[in-house]
PDB file of C-alpha atoms in Angstrom:
ATOM      1  CA  MET A   1       6.212 177.550 136.448  1.00 91.00           C
ATOM      2  CA  GLN A   2       5.625 173.541 135.051  1.00 95.00           C
ATOM      3  CA  GLU A   3       5.141 170.310 136.590  1.00 94.00           C
ATOM      4  CA  SER A   4       8.701 168.824 135.972  1.00 95.00           C
ATOM      5  CA  PRO A   5       9.822 165.723 134.854  1.00 94.00           C
ATOM      6  CA  ALA A   6      11.742 165.071 137.607  1.00 95.00           C
ATOM      7  CA  SER A   7       8.190 164.682 139.579  1.00 94.00           C
ATOM      8  CA  THR A   8       7.768 161.078 141.369  1.00 96.00           C
ATOM      9  CA  PRO A   9       4.957 159.608 143.338  1.00 95.00           C
ATOM     10  CA  GLU A  10       7.368 160.511 146.427  1.00 96.00           C
ATOM     11  CA  LYS A  11       8.172 164.446 145.110  1.00 97.00           C
ATOM     12  CA  ILE A  12       6.991 166.384 143.199  1.00 97.00           C
ATOM     13  CA  VAL A  13       9.017 169.132 141.372  1.00 98.00           C
ATOM     14  CA  VAL A  14       7.974 172.379 139.949  1.00 97.00           C
ATOM     15  CA  GLU A  15       9.866 175.260 138.370  1.00 96.00           C
ATOM     16  CA  GLY A  16      10.076 178.499 136.373  1.00 94.00           C
ATOM     17  CA  ARG A  17      11.812 181.374 135.736  1.00 93.00           C
ATOM     18  CA  LEU A  18      10.695 184.966 137.053  1.00 93.00           C
ATOM     19  CA  SER A  19      13.109 186.872 135.473  1.00 88.00           C
ATOM     20  CA  GLY A  20      12.045 190.087 136.927  1.00 87.00           C
ATOM     21  CA  PHE A  21      13.668 188.859 140.415  1.00 94.00           C
ATOM     22  CA  GLU A  22      17.102 188.526 141.559  1.00 95.00           C
ATOM     23  CA  PRO A  23      17.130 185.201 143.394  1.00 97.00           C
ATOM     24  CA  ASP A  24      18.317 187.661 146.803  1.00 96.00           C
ATOM     25  CA  GLU A  25      15.572 189.318 146.398  1.00 95.00           C
ATOM     26  CA  LEU A  26      12.962 186.300 145.219  1.00 96.00           C
ATOM     27  CA  PHE A  27      14.308 184.895 148.667  1.00 97.00           C
ATOM     28  CA  THR A  28      12.740 187.903 150.832  1.00 97.00           C
ATOM     29  CA  TYR A  29       9.180 186.564 149.604  1.00 97.00           C
ATOM     30  CA  TRP A  30       9.763 183.750 150.615  1.00 97.00           C
ATOM     31  CA  VAL A  31      10.206 184.734 154.823  1.00 97.00           C
ATOM     32  CA  GLU A  32       9.843 188.260 154.951  1.00 97.00           C
ATOM     33  CA  PRO A  33       5.375 188.030 156.040  1.00 97.00           C
ATOM     34  CA  LEU A  34       4.536 191.434 154.659  1.00 97.00           C
ATOM     35  CA  LYS A  35       5.754 190.484 150.964  1.00 96.00           C
ATOM     36  CA  LEU A  36       4.178 186.868 151.588  1.00 96.00           C
ATOM     37  CA  VAL A  37       1.068 187.570 152.133  1.00 96.00           C
ATOM     38  CA  GLN A  38       1.284 190.036 148.329  1.00 95.00           C
ATOM     39  CA  TRP A  39       1.107 186.279 147.008  1.00 95.00           C
ATOM     40  CA  TRP A  40       0.610 183.288 149.673  1.00 94.00           C
ATOM     41  CA  PRO A  41      -1.125 183.154 152.486  1.00 96.00           C
ATOM     42  CA  ALA A  42      -3.360 185.185 154.236  1.00 96.00           C
ATOM     43  CA  MET A  43      -1.072 186.106 157.827  1.00 97.00           C
ATOM     44  CA  ALA A  44       2.450 184.801 157.920  1.00 97.00           C
ATOM     45  CA  GLU A  45       4.679 184.634 161.188  1.00 98.00           C
ATOM     46  CA  THR A  46       8.065 183.409 160.243  1.00 98.00           C
ATOM     47  CA  HIS A  47      11.627 183.164 161.943  1.00 98.00           C
ATOM     48  CA  PRO A  48      13.181 182.653 159.167  1.00 97.00           C
ATOM     49  CA  GLU A  49      16.412 180.963 160.391  1.00 97.00           C
ATOM     50  CA  VAL A  50      17.224 177.170 160.521  1.00 98.00           C
ATOM     51  CA  GLY A  51      15.764 175.412 163.690  1.00 98.00           C
ATOM     52  CA  GLY A  52      12.907 179.070 163.367  1.00 98.00           C
ATOM     53  CA  THR A  53       8.682 178.947 162.596  1.00 98.00           C
ATOM     54  CA  TYR A  54       6.205 179.693 160.712  1.00 98.00           C
ATOM     55  CA  SER A  55       3.212 179.792 161.401  1.00 97.00           C
ATOM     56  CA  PHE A  56       0.272 180.461 157.224  1.00 97.00           C
ATOM     57  CA  SER A  57      -3.076 180.546 157.216  1.00 97.00           C
ATOM     58  CA  TRP A  58      -6.249 181.629 155.303  1.00 95.00           C
ATOM     59  CA  PRO A  59      -9.203 182.792 157.799  1.00 94.00           C
ATOM     60  CA  GLU A  60     -11.568 182.884 155.157  1.00 94.00           C
ATOM     61  CA  MET A  61     -11.521 178.480 154.761  1.00 92.00           C
ATOM     62  CA  ASP A  62      -9.895 177.891 158.266  1.00 94.00           C
ATOM     63  CA  TRP A  63      -6.434 176.616 156.570  1.00 93.00           C
ATOM     64  CA  HIS A  64      -3.552 176.315 158.758  1.00 96.00           C
ATOM     65  CA  VAL A  65       0.231 175.178 158.251  1.00 96.00           C
ATOM     66  CA  ARG A  66       2.713 175.278 160.074  1.00 96.00           C
ATOM     67  CA  GLY A  67       6.625 174.014 159.598  1.00 97.00           C
ATOM     68  CA  LYS A  68      10.064 174.991 161.274  1.00 98.00           C
ATOM     69  CA  TYR A  69      12.979 176.054 158.538  1.00 98.00           C
ATOM     70  CA  THR A  70      15.614 173.475 157.835  1.00 98.00           C
ATOM     71  CA  VAL A  71      18.218 175.214 155.315  1.00 98.00           C
ATOM     72  CA  VAL A  72      18.244 179.021 155.129  1.00 98.00           C
ATOM     73  CA  GLU A  73      20.337 180.321 152.882  1.00 98.00           C
ATOM     74  CA  PRO A  74      19.413 183.268 151.791  1.00 97.00           C
ATOM     75  CA  GLY A  75      19.790 183.517 147.467  1.00 96.00           C
ATOM     76  CA  LYS A  76      19.857 179.994 146.946  1.00 98.00           C
ATOM     77  CA  ARG A  77      17.941 177.726 149.531  1.00 98.00           C
ATOM     78  CA  LEU A  78      15.108 177.899 151.660  1.00 98.00           C
ATOM     79  CA  GLY A  79      13.942 174.683 153.356  1.00 98.00           C
ATOM     80  CA  PHE A  80      11.339 174.077 155.822  1.00 98.00           C
ATOM     81  CA  THR A  81       8.756 171.242 157.395  1.00 97.00           C
ATOM     82  CA  TRP A  82       4.882 171.096 156.011  1.00 96.00           C
ATOM     83  CA  LYS A  83       2.677 170.311 158.312  1.00 95.00           C
ATOM     84  CA  TRP A  84      -1.832 171.170 157.603  1.00 94.00           C
ATOM     85  CA  ASP A  85      -3.291 171.681 160.923  1.00 94.00           C
ATOM     86  CA  HIS A  86      -6.233 169.917 159.943  1.00 91.00           C
ATOM     87  CA  ASP A  87      -4.275 166.818 158.734  1.00 89.00           C
ATOM     88  CA  PRO A  88      -4.543 163.828 161.097  1.00 88.00           C
ATOM     89  CA  SER A  89      -2.250 163.818 163.920  1.00 88.00           C
ATOM     90  CA  ASP A  90       0.103 161.262 163.827  1.00 89.00           C
ATOM     91  CA  ALA A  91       1.421 161.986 159.977  1.00 88.00           C
ATOM     92  CA  LEU A  92       4.910 162.984 159.406  1.00 91.00           C
ATOM     93  CA  PRO A  93       5.304 166.149 158.409  1.00 95.00           C
ATOM     94  CA  LYS A  94       6.381 166.753 154.301  1.00 96.00           C
ATOM     95  CA  ASP A  95       9.989 168.004 153.376  1.00 97.00           C
ATOM     96  CA  VAL A  96       9.739 171.425 151.550  1.00 98.00           C
ATOM     97  CA  LEU A  97      13.357 172.784 149.546  1.00 98.00           C
ATOM     98  CA  VAL A  98      13.160 175.943 147.702  1.00 98.00           C
ATOM     99  CA  HIS A  99      16.457 176.595 145.065  1.00 98.00           C
ATOM    100  CA  PHE A 100      16.446 179.721 143.741  1.00 97.00           C
ATOM    101  CA  GLU A 101      19.753 179.583 140.830  1.00 97.00           C
ATOM    102  CA  PRO A 102      20.543 183.046 139.349  1.00 94.00           C
ATOM    103  CA  HIS A 103      19.400 182.828 135.474  1.00 92.00           C
ATOM    104  CA  LEU A 104      22.224 183.575 132.923  1.00 86.00           C
ATOM    105  CA  ASP A 105      19.606 186.071 130.709  1.00 85.00           C
ATOM    106  CA  GLY A 106      18.401 187.574 133.999  1.00 85.00           C
ATOM    107  CA  GLY A 107      15.154 186.440 137.030  1.00 91.00           C
ATOM    108  CA  THR A 108      16.002 183.757 138.550  1.00 95.00           C
ATOM    109  CA  ILE A 109      15.013 180.018 137.864  1.00 96.00           C
ATOM    110  CA  MET A 110      13.288 178.812 141.493  1.00 96.00           C
ATOM    111  CA  THR A 111      12.503 174.925 142.528  1.00 97.00           C
ATOM    112  CA  ILE A 112      10.479 173.519 144.448  1.00 97.00           C
ATOM    113  CA  GLU A 113      10.971 170.282 145.661  1.00 98.00           C
ATOM    114  CA  HIS A 114       7.925 168.402 148.005  1.00 97.00           C
ATOM    115  CA  GLU A 115       8.048 165.256 149.051  1.00 96.00           C
ATOM    116  CA  LYS A 116       7.413 162.540 151.384  1.00 95.00           C
ATOM    117  CA  TYR A 117       3.767 161.457 150.187  1.00 93.00           C
ATOM    118  CA  LEU A 118       2.830 157.649 150.207  1.00 90.00           C
ATOM    119  CA  PRO A 119       0.907 156.016 147.992  1.00 93.00           C
ATOM    120  CA  GLU A 120      -2.414 156.735 149.641  1.00 90.00           C
ATOM    121  CA  GLU A 121      -2.004 160.550 149.372  1.00 90.00           C
ATOM    122  CA  GLN A 122      -1.436 161.398 145.570  1.00 91.00           C
ATOM    123  CA  ASP A 123      -4.906 163.109 146.153  1.00 91.00           C
ATOM    124  CA  ASP A 124      -3.006 165.582 148.510  1.00 90.00           C
ATOM    125  CA  ARG A 125      -0.502 165.258 146.302  1.00 92.00           C
ATOM    126  CA  GLN A 126      -1.907 166.664 143.599  1.00 94.00           C
ATOM    127  CA  GLY A 127      -3.688 169.628 144.445  1.00 92.00           C
ATOM    128  CA  ALA A 128      -0.657 170.581 145.712  1.00 93.00           C
ATOM    129  CA  VAL A 129       0.870 170.841 142.443  1.00 95.00           C
ATOM    130  CA  GLU A 130      -1.709 172.546 141.169  1.00 95.00           C
ATOM    131  CA  GLY A 131      -0.963 174.572 144.595  1.00 93.00           C
ATOM    132  CA  TRP A 132       2.093 175.524 143.797  1.00 94.00           C
ATOM    133  CA  LEU A 133       1.685 176.065 140.062  1.00 95.00           C
ATOM    134  CA  HIS A 134      -1.045 178.674 141.062  1.00 93.00           C
ATOM    135  CA  PHE A 135       1.154 180.383 143.421  1.00 94.00           C
ATOM    136  CA  GLY A 136       4.427 180.263 141.643  1.00 92.00           C
ATOM    137  CA  MET A 137       2.386 182.228 139.027  1.00 92.00           C
ATOM    138  CA  LYS A 138       0.694 184.775 141.089  1.00 93.00           C
ATOM    139  CA  LEU A 139       4.667 185.735 142.424  1.00 94.00           C
ATOM    140  CA  ALA A 140       5.818 185.887 139.504  1.00 91.00           C
ATOM    141  CA  GLY A 141       3.358 188.116 138.621  1.00 89.00           C
ATOM    142  CA  LEU A 142       4.190 190.596 140.430  1.00 91.00           C
ATOM    143  CA  LYS A 143       6.224 191.814 138.428  1.00 85.00           C
ATOM    144  CA  GLU A 144       5.900 192.822 135.561  1.00 60.00           C
ATOM    145  CA  SER A 145       8.134 191.190 133.202  1.00 46.00           C
ATOM    146  CA  SER A 146       8.052 188.129 134.981  1.00 40.00           C
ATOM    147  CA  ALA A 147       8.048 185.123 132.624  1.00 42.00           C
TER     148      ALA A 147
END
């Protein structure tokens, strides 16, 4: 996983090849709670349909992120809004879009776009970049053959 040159101050783009996953399987690791908790939140509740909700939490840190699904195309794309419970009440949710593309040599190219960062949110943006890189590598590590 790495940050893409397509990133801007308003939009994070991270991408990587997960050679141990086909797109349909990788998609399930983003929407099925028992698979999500293997690599990302400690607790997950999902209703993966357009307009459905999700809630992820890390109780040991008292962190909770919630949102609604905006795009659900199994094995292709997953979109959702993103707002931490500790964000200011007037803060607008961010948008996340994850792309799953088959790689010619097997596996999947996964691209995560996370956007609508304001100029005053650049510290939060950098934390999100680090988080996506960390958790993306953790997801890749679930398969021994991942690169």
